[in-house]
PDB file of C-alpha atoms in Angstrom:
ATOM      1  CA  UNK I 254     -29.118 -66.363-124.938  1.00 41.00           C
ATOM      2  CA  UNK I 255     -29.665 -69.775-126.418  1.00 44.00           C
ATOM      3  CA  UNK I 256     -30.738 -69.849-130.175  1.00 52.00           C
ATOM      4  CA  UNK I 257     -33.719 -71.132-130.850  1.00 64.00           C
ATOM      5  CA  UNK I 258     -33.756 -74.907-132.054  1.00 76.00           C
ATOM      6  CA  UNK I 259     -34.793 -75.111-135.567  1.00 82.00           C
ATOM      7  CA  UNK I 260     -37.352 -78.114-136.917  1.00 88.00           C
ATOM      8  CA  UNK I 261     -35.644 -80.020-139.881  1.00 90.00           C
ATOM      9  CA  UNK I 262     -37.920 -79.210-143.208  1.00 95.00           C
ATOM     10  CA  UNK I 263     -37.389 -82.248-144.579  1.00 94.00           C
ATOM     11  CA  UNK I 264     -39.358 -85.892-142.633  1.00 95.00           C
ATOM     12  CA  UNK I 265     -36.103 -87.871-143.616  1.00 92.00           C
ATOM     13  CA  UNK I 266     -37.687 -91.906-144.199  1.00 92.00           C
ATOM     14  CA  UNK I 267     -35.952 -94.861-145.983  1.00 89.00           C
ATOM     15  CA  UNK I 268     -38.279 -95.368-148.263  1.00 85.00           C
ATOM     16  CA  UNK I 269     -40.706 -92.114-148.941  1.00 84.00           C
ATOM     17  CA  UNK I 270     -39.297 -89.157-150.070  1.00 83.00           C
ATOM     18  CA  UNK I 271     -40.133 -85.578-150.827  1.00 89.00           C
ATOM     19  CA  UNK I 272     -42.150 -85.168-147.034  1.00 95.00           C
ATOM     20  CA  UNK I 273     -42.055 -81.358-145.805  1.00 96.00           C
ATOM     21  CA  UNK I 274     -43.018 -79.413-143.396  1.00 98.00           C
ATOM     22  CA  UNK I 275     -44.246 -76.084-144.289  1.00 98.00           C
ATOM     23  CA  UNK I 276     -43.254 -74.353-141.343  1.00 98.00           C
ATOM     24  CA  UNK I 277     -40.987 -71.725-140.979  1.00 97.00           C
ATOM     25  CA  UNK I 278     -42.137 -69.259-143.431  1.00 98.00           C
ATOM     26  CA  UNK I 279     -41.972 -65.693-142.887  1.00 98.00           C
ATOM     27  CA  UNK I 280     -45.051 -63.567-143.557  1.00 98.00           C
ATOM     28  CA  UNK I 281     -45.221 -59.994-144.757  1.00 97.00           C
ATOM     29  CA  UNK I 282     -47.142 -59.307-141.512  1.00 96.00           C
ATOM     30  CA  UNK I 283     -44.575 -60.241-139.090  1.00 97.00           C
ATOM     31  CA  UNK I 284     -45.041 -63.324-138.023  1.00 98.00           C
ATOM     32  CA  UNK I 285     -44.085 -66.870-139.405  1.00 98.00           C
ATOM     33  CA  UNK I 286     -45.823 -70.329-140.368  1.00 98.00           C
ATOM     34  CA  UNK I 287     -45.958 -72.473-137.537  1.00 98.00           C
ATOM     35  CA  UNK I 288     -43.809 -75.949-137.644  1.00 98.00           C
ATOM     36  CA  UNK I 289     -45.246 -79.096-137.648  1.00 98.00           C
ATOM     37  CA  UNK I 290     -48.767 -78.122-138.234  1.00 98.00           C
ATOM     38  CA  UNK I 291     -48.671 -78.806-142.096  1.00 98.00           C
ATOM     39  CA  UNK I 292     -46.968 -80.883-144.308  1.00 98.00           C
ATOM     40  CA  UNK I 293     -46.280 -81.832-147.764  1.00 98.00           C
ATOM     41  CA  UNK I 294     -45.987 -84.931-149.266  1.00 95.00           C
ATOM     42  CA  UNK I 295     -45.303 -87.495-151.972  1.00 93.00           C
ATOM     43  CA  UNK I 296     -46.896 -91.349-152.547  1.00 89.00           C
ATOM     44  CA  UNK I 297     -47.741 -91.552-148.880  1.00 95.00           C
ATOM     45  CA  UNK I 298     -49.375 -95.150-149.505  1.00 93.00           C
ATOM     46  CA  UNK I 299     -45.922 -96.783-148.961  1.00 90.00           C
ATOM     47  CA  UNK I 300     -45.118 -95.514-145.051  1.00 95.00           C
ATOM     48  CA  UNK I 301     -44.682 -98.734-143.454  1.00 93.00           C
ATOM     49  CA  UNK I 302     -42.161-100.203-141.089  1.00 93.00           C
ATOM     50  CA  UNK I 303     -39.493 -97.673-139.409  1.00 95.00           C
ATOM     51  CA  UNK I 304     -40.991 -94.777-141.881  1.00 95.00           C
ATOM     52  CA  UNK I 305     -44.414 -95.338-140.673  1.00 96.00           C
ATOM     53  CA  UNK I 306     -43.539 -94.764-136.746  1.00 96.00           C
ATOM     54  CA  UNK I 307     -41.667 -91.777-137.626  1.00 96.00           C
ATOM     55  CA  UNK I 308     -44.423 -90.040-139.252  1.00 97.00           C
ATOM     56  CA  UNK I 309     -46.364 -91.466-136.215  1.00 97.00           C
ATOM     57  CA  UNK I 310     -44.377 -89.238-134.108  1.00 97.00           C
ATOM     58  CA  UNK I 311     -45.888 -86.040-136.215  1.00 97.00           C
ATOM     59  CA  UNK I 312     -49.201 -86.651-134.436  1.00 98.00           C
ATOM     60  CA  UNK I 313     -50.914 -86.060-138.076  1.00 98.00           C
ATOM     61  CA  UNK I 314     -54.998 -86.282-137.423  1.00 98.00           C
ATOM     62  CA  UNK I 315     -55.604 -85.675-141.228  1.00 98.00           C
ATOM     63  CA  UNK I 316     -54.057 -86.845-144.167  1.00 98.00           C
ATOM     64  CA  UNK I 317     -55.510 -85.143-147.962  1.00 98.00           C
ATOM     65  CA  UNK I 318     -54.865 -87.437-150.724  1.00 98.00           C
ATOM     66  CA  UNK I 319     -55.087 -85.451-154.074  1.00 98.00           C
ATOM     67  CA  UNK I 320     -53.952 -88.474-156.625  1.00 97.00           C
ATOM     68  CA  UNK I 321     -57.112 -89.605-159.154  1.00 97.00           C
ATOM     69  CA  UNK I 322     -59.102 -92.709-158.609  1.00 97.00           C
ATOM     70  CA  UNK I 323     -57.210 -94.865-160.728  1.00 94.00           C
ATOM     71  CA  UNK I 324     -54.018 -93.808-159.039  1.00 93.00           C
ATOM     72  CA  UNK I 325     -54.951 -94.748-155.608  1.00 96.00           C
ATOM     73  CA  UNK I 326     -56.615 -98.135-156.753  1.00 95.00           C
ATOM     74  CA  UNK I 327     -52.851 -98.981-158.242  1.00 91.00           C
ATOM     75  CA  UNK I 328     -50.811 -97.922-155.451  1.00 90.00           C
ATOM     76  CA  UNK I 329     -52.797 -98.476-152.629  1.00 94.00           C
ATOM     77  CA  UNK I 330     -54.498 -95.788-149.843  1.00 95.00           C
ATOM     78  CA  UNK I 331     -52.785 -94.017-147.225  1.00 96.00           C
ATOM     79  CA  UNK I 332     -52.031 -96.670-144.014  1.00 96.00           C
ATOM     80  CA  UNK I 333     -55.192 -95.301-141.852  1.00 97.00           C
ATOM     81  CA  UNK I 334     -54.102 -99.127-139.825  1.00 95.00           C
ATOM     82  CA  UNK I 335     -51.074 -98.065-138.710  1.00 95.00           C
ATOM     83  CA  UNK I 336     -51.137 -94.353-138.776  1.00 97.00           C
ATOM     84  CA  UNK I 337     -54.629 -93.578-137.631  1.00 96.00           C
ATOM     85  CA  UNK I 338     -55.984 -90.192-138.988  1.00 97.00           C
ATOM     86  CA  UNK I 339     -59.150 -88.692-140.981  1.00 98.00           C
ATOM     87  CA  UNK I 340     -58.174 -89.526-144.318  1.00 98.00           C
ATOM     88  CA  UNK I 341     -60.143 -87.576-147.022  1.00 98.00           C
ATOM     89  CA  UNK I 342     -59.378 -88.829-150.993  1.00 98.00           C
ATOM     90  CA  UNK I 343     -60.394 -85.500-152.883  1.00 98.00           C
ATOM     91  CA  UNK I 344     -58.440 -85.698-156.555  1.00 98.00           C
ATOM     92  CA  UNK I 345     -57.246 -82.360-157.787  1.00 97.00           C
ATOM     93  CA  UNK I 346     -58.027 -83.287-161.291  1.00 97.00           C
ATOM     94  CA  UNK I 347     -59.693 -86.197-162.406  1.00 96.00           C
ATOM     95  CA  UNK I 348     -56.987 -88.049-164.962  1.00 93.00           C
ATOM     96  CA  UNK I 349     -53.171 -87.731-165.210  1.00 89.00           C
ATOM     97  CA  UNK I 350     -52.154 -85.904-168.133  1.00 86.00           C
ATOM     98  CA  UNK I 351     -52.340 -86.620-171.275  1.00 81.00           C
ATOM     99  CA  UNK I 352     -48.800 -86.217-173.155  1.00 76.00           C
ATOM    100  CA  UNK I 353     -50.493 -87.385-176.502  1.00 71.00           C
ATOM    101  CA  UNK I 354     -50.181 -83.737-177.663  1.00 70.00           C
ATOM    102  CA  UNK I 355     -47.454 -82.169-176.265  1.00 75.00           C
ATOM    103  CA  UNK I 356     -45.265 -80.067-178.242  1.00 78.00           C
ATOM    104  CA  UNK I 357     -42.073 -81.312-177.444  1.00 74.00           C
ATOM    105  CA  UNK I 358     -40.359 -77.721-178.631  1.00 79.00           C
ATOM    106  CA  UNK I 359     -42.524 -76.301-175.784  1.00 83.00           C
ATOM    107  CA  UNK I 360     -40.834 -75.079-172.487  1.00 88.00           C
ATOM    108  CA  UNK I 361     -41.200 -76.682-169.405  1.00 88.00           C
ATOM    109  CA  UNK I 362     -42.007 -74.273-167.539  1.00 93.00           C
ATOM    110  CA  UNK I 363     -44.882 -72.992-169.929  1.00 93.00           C
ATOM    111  CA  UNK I 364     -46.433 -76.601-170.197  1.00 90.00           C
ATOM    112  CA  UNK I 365     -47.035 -76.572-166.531  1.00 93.00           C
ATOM    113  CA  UNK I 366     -48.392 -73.128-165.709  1.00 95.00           C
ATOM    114  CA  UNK I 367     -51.144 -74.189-168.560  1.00 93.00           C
ATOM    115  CA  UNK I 368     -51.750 -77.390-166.411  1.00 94.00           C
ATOM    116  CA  UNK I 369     -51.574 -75.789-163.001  1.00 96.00           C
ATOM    117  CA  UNK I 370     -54.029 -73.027-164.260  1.00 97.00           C
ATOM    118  CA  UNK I 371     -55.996 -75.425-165.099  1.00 96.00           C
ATOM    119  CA  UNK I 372     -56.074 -77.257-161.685  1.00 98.00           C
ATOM    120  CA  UNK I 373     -57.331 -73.850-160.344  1.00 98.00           C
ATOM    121  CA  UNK I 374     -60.611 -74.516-161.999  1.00 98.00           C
ATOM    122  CA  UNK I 375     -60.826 -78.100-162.042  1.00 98.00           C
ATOM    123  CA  UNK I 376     -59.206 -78.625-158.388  1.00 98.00           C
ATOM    124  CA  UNK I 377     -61.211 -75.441-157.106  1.00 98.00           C
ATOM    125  CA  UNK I 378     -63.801 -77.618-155.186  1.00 98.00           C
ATOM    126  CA  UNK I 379     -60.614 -79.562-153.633  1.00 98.00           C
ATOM    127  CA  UNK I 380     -59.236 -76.892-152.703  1.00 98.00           C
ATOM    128  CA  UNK I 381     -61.786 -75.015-151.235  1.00 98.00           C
ATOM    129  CA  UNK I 382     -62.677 -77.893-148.840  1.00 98.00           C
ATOM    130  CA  UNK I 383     -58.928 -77.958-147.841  1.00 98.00           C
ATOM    131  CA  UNK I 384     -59.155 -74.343-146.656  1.00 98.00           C
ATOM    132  CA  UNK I 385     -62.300 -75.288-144.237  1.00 98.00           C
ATOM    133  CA  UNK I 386     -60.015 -78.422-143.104  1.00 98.00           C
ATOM    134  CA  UNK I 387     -57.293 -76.112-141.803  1.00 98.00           C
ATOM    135  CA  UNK I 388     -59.422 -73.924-140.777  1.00 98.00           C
ATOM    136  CA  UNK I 389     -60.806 -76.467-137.935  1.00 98.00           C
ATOM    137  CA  UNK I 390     -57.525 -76.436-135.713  1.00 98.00           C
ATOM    138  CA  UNK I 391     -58.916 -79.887-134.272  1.00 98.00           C
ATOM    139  CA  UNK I 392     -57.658 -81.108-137.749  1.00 98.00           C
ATOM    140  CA  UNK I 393     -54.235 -80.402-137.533  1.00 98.00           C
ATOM    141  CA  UNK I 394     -51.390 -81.833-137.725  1.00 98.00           C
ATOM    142  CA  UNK I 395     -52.260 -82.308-141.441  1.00 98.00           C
ATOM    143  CA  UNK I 396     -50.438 -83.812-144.452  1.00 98.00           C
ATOM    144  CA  UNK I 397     -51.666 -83.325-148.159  1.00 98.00           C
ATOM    145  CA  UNK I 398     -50.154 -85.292-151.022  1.00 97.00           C
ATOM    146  CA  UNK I 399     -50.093 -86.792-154.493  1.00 95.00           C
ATOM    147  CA  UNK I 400     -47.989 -89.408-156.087  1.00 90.00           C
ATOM    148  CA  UNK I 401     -44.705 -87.272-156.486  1.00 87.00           C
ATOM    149  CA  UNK I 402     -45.448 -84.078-154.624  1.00 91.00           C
ATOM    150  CA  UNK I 403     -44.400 -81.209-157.169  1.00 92.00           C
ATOM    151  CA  UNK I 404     -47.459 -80.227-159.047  1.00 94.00           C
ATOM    152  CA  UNK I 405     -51.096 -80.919-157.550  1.00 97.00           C
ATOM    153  CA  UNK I 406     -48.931 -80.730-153.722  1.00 97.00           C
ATOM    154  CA  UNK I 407     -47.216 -77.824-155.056  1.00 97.00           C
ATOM    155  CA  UNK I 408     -50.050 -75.917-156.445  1.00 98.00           C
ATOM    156  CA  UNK I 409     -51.896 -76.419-153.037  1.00 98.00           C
ATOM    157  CA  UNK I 410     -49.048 -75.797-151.295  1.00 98.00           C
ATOM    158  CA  UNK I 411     -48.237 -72.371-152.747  1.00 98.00           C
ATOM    159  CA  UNK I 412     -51.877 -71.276-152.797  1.00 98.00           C
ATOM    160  CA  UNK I 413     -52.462 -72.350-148.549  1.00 98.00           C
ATOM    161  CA  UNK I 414     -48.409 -70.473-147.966  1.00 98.00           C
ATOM    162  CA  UNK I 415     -49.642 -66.966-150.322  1.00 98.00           C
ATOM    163  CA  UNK I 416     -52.687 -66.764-148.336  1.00 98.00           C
ATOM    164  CA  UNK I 417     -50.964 -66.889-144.859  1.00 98.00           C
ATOM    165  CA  UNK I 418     -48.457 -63.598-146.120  1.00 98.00           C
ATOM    166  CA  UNK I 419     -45.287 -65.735-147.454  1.00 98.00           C
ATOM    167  CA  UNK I 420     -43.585 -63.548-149.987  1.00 98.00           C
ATOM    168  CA  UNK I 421     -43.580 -64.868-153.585  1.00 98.00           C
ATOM    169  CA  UNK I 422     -39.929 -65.637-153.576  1.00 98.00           C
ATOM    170  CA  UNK I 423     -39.810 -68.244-150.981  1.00 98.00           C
ATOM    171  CA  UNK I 424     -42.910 -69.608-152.074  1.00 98.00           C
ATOM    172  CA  UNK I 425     -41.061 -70.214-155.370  1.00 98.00           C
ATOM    173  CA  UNK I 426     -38.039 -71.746-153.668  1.00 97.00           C
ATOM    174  CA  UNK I 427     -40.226 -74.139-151.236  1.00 96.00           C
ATOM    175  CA  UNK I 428     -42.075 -75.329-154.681  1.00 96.00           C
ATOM    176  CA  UNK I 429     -38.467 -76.210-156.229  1.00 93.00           C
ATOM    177  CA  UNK I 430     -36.910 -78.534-153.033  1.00 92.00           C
ATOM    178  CA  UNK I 431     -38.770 -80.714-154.728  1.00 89.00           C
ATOM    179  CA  UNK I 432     -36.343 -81.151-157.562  1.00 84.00           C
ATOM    180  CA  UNK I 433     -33.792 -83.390-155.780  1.00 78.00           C
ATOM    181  CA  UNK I 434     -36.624 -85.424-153.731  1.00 76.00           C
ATOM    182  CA  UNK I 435     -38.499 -86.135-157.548  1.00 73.00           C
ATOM    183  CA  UNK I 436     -35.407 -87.486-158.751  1.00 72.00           C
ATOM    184  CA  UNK I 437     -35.255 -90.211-156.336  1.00 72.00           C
ATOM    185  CA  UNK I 438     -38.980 -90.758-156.719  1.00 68.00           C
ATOM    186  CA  UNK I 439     -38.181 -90.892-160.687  1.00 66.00           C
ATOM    187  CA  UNK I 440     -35.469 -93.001-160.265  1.00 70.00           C
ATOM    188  CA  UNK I 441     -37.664 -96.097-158.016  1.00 65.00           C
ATOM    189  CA  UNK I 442     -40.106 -95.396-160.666  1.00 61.00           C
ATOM    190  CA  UNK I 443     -37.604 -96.242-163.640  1.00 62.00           C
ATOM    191  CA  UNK I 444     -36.439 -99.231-161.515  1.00 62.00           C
ATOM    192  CA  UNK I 445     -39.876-101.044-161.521  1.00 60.00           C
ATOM    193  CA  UNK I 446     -41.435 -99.610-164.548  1.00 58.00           C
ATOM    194  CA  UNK I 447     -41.798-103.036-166.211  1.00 54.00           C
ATOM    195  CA  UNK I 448     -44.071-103.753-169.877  1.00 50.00           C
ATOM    196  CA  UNK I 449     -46.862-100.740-168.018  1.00 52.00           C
ATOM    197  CA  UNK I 450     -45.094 -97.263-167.513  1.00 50.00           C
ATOM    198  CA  UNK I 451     -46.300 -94.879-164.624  1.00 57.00           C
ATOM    199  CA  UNK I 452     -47.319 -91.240-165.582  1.00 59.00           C
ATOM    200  CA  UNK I 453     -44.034 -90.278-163.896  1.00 57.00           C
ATOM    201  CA  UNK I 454     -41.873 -92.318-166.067  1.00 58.00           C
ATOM    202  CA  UNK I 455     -44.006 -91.247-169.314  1.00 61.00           C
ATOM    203  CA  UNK I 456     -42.951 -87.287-168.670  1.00 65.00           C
ATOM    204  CA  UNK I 457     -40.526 -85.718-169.907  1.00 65.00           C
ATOM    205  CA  UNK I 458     -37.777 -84.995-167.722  1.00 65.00           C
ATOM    206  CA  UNK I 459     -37.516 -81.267-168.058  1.00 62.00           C
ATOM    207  CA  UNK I 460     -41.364 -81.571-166.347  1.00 66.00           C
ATOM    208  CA  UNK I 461     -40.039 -83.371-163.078  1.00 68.00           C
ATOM    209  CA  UNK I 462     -37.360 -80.753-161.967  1.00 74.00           C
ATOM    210  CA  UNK I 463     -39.911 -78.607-160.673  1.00 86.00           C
ATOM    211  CA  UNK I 464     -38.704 -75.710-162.416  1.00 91.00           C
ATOM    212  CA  UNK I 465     -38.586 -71.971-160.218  1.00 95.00           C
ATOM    213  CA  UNK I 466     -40.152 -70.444-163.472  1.00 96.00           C
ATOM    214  CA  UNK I 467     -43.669 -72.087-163.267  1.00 96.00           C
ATOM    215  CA  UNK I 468     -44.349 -71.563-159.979  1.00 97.00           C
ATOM    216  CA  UNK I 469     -43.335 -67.979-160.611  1.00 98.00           C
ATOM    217  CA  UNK I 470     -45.559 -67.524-163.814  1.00 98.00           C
ATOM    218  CA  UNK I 471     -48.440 -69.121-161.781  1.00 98.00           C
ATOM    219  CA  UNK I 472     -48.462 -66.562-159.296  1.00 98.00           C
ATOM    220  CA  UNK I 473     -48.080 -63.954-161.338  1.00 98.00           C
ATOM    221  CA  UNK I 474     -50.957 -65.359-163.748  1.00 98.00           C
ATOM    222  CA  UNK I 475     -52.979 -65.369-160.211  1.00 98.00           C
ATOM    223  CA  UNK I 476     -52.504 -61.753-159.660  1.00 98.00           C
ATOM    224  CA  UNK I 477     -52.920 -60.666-163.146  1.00 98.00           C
ATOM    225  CA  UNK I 478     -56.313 -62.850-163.394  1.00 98.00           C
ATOM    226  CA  UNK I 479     -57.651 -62.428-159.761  1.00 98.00           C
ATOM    227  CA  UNK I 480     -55.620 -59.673-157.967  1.00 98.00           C
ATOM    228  CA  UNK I 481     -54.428 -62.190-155.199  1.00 98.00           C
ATOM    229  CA  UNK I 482     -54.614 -65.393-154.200  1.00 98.00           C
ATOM    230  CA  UNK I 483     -57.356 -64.126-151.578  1.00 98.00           C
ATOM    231  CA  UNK I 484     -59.128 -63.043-153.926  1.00 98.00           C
ATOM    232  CA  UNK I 485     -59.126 -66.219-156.291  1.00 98.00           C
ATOM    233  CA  UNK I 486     -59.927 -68.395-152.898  1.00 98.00           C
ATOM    234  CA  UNK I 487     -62.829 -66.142-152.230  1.00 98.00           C
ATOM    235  CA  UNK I 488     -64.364 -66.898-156.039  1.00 98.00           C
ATOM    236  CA  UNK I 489     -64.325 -70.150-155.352  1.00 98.00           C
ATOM    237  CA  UNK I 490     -66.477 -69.607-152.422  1.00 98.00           C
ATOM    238  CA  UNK I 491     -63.849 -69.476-149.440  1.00 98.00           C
ATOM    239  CA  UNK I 492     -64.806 -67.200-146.676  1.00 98.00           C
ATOM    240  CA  UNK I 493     -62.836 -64.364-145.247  1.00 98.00           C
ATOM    241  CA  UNK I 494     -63.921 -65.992-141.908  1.00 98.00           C
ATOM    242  CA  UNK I 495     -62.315 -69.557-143.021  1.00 98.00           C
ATOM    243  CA  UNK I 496     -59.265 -67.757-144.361  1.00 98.00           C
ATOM    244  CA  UNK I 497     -58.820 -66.020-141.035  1.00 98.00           C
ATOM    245  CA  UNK I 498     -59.688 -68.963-139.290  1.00 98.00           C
ATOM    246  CA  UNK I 499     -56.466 -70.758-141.321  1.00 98.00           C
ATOM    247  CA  UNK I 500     -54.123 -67.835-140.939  1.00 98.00           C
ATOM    248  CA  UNK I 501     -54.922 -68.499-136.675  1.00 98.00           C
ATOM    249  CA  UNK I 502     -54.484 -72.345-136.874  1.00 98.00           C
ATOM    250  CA  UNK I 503     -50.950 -71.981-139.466  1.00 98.00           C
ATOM    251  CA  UNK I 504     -49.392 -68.840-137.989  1.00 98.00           C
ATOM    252  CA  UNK I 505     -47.203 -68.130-134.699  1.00 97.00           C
ATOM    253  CA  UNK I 506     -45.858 -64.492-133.791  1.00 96.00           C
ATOM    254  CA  UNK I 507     -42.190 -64.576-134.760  1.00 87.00           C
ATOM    255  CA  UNK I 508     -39.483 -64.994-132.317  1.00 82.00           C
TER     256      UNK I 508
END
């Protein structure tokens, strides 16, 4: 019997990186997130060229870009001219952090569960409208993204992949792929940082390796606080109907 041909996880462009799909998955229920439905991304302004028509070939009909105001009038707006889709700009938090503060004896990993908690509050209308997005299959193929793809992407990322069923641990690991992929976005960053820093040059390095351990802790902070990430998506006013309506659109029986 033949195997069954695997989707690569990574979109693999010249010039964009950290693009995933989030398909694959196993869920505790049996069945598996479907590929090329929904994808991940990072600083999806710059597709152009070669990148753009092989992100063309994804079919995407909706493209979620989470970055603030000030971020997209910077670095431009997704390419709606050359890769037509619905584009929605709904910011997960309003500013980029503020390092004025920081503690620099504090641990990664403890520094961003505070700030992804805090997206669960301030990001909760964001991310409530995402979940009635997906849960309109005419919507889909669909791409959300920020400027690297590791913290608003991940938070929204883990949050969509716990309600479907995917067991904490993977959730974890898809969260930290991004570590390579934010180095090279890091790296361009440093390149043409000039007299006016970005955000991503001004953090700390320990914050861009998307560590395992804050993805963890925010989980577990999720259950402790809310009993479930179901749970916390229903407080924020998403319906069991929507959620059930997303688990139908993202999820394939398993072969």
């Amino acid at each position: 019997m033949r195997s069954e041909s695997v989707p690569s996880r990574d979109i693999e462009l010249a010039d964009t990186y950290n693009l995933r799909d989030l398909g694959g998955y196993p869920t505790v229920d049996g069945r598996r997130v479907a590929w090329r439905r929904l994808f991940r991304g990072a600083s999806l302004q710059r597709l152009g060229g070669e990148d753009a028509a092989v992100v063309g070939a994804l079919g995407l009909r909706t493209a979620i870009d989470l970055r603030t105001v000030g971020e997209v009038a910077r670095s431009g707006a997704y390419p709606t001219d050359v890769l037509p889709a619905t584009l929605h700009r709904w910011p997960m938090i309003a500013a980029v952090w503020d390092l004025a503060g920081l503690d620099p004896d504090e641990p990664a990993e403890r520094y961003l569960l505070a700030r992804y908690r805090d997206m669960l509050g301030e990001g909760a209308p964001v991310i409530a409208s995402v979940m009635e997005t997906l849960a309109d299959r005419a919507n889909l193929p669909a791409v959300f993204y920020c400027a690297a793809g590791k913290d608003r992407t991940g938070v929204l990322a883990a949050l969509i992949l716990d309600a479907l069923g995917v067991e904490p641990e993977r959730i974890v690991a898809d969260y930290h792929l991004s570590k390579e992929r934010v180095d090279r976005i890091r790296a361009r960053a440093l390149a043409t940082a000039g007299e006016r820093p970005s955000a991503m040059v001004a953090q700390p390095s320990a914050f861009m390796q998307a560590p395992a351990e804050a993805m963890a802790l925010l989980l577990a902070a999720i259950r402790d606080e809310f009993g479930s990430t179901t749970a916390y998506l229903r407080s924020i006013g998403v319906s069991d109907a929507t959620l059930e309506a997303v688990r139908d659109n993202l999820l394939e029986a398993s072969p």
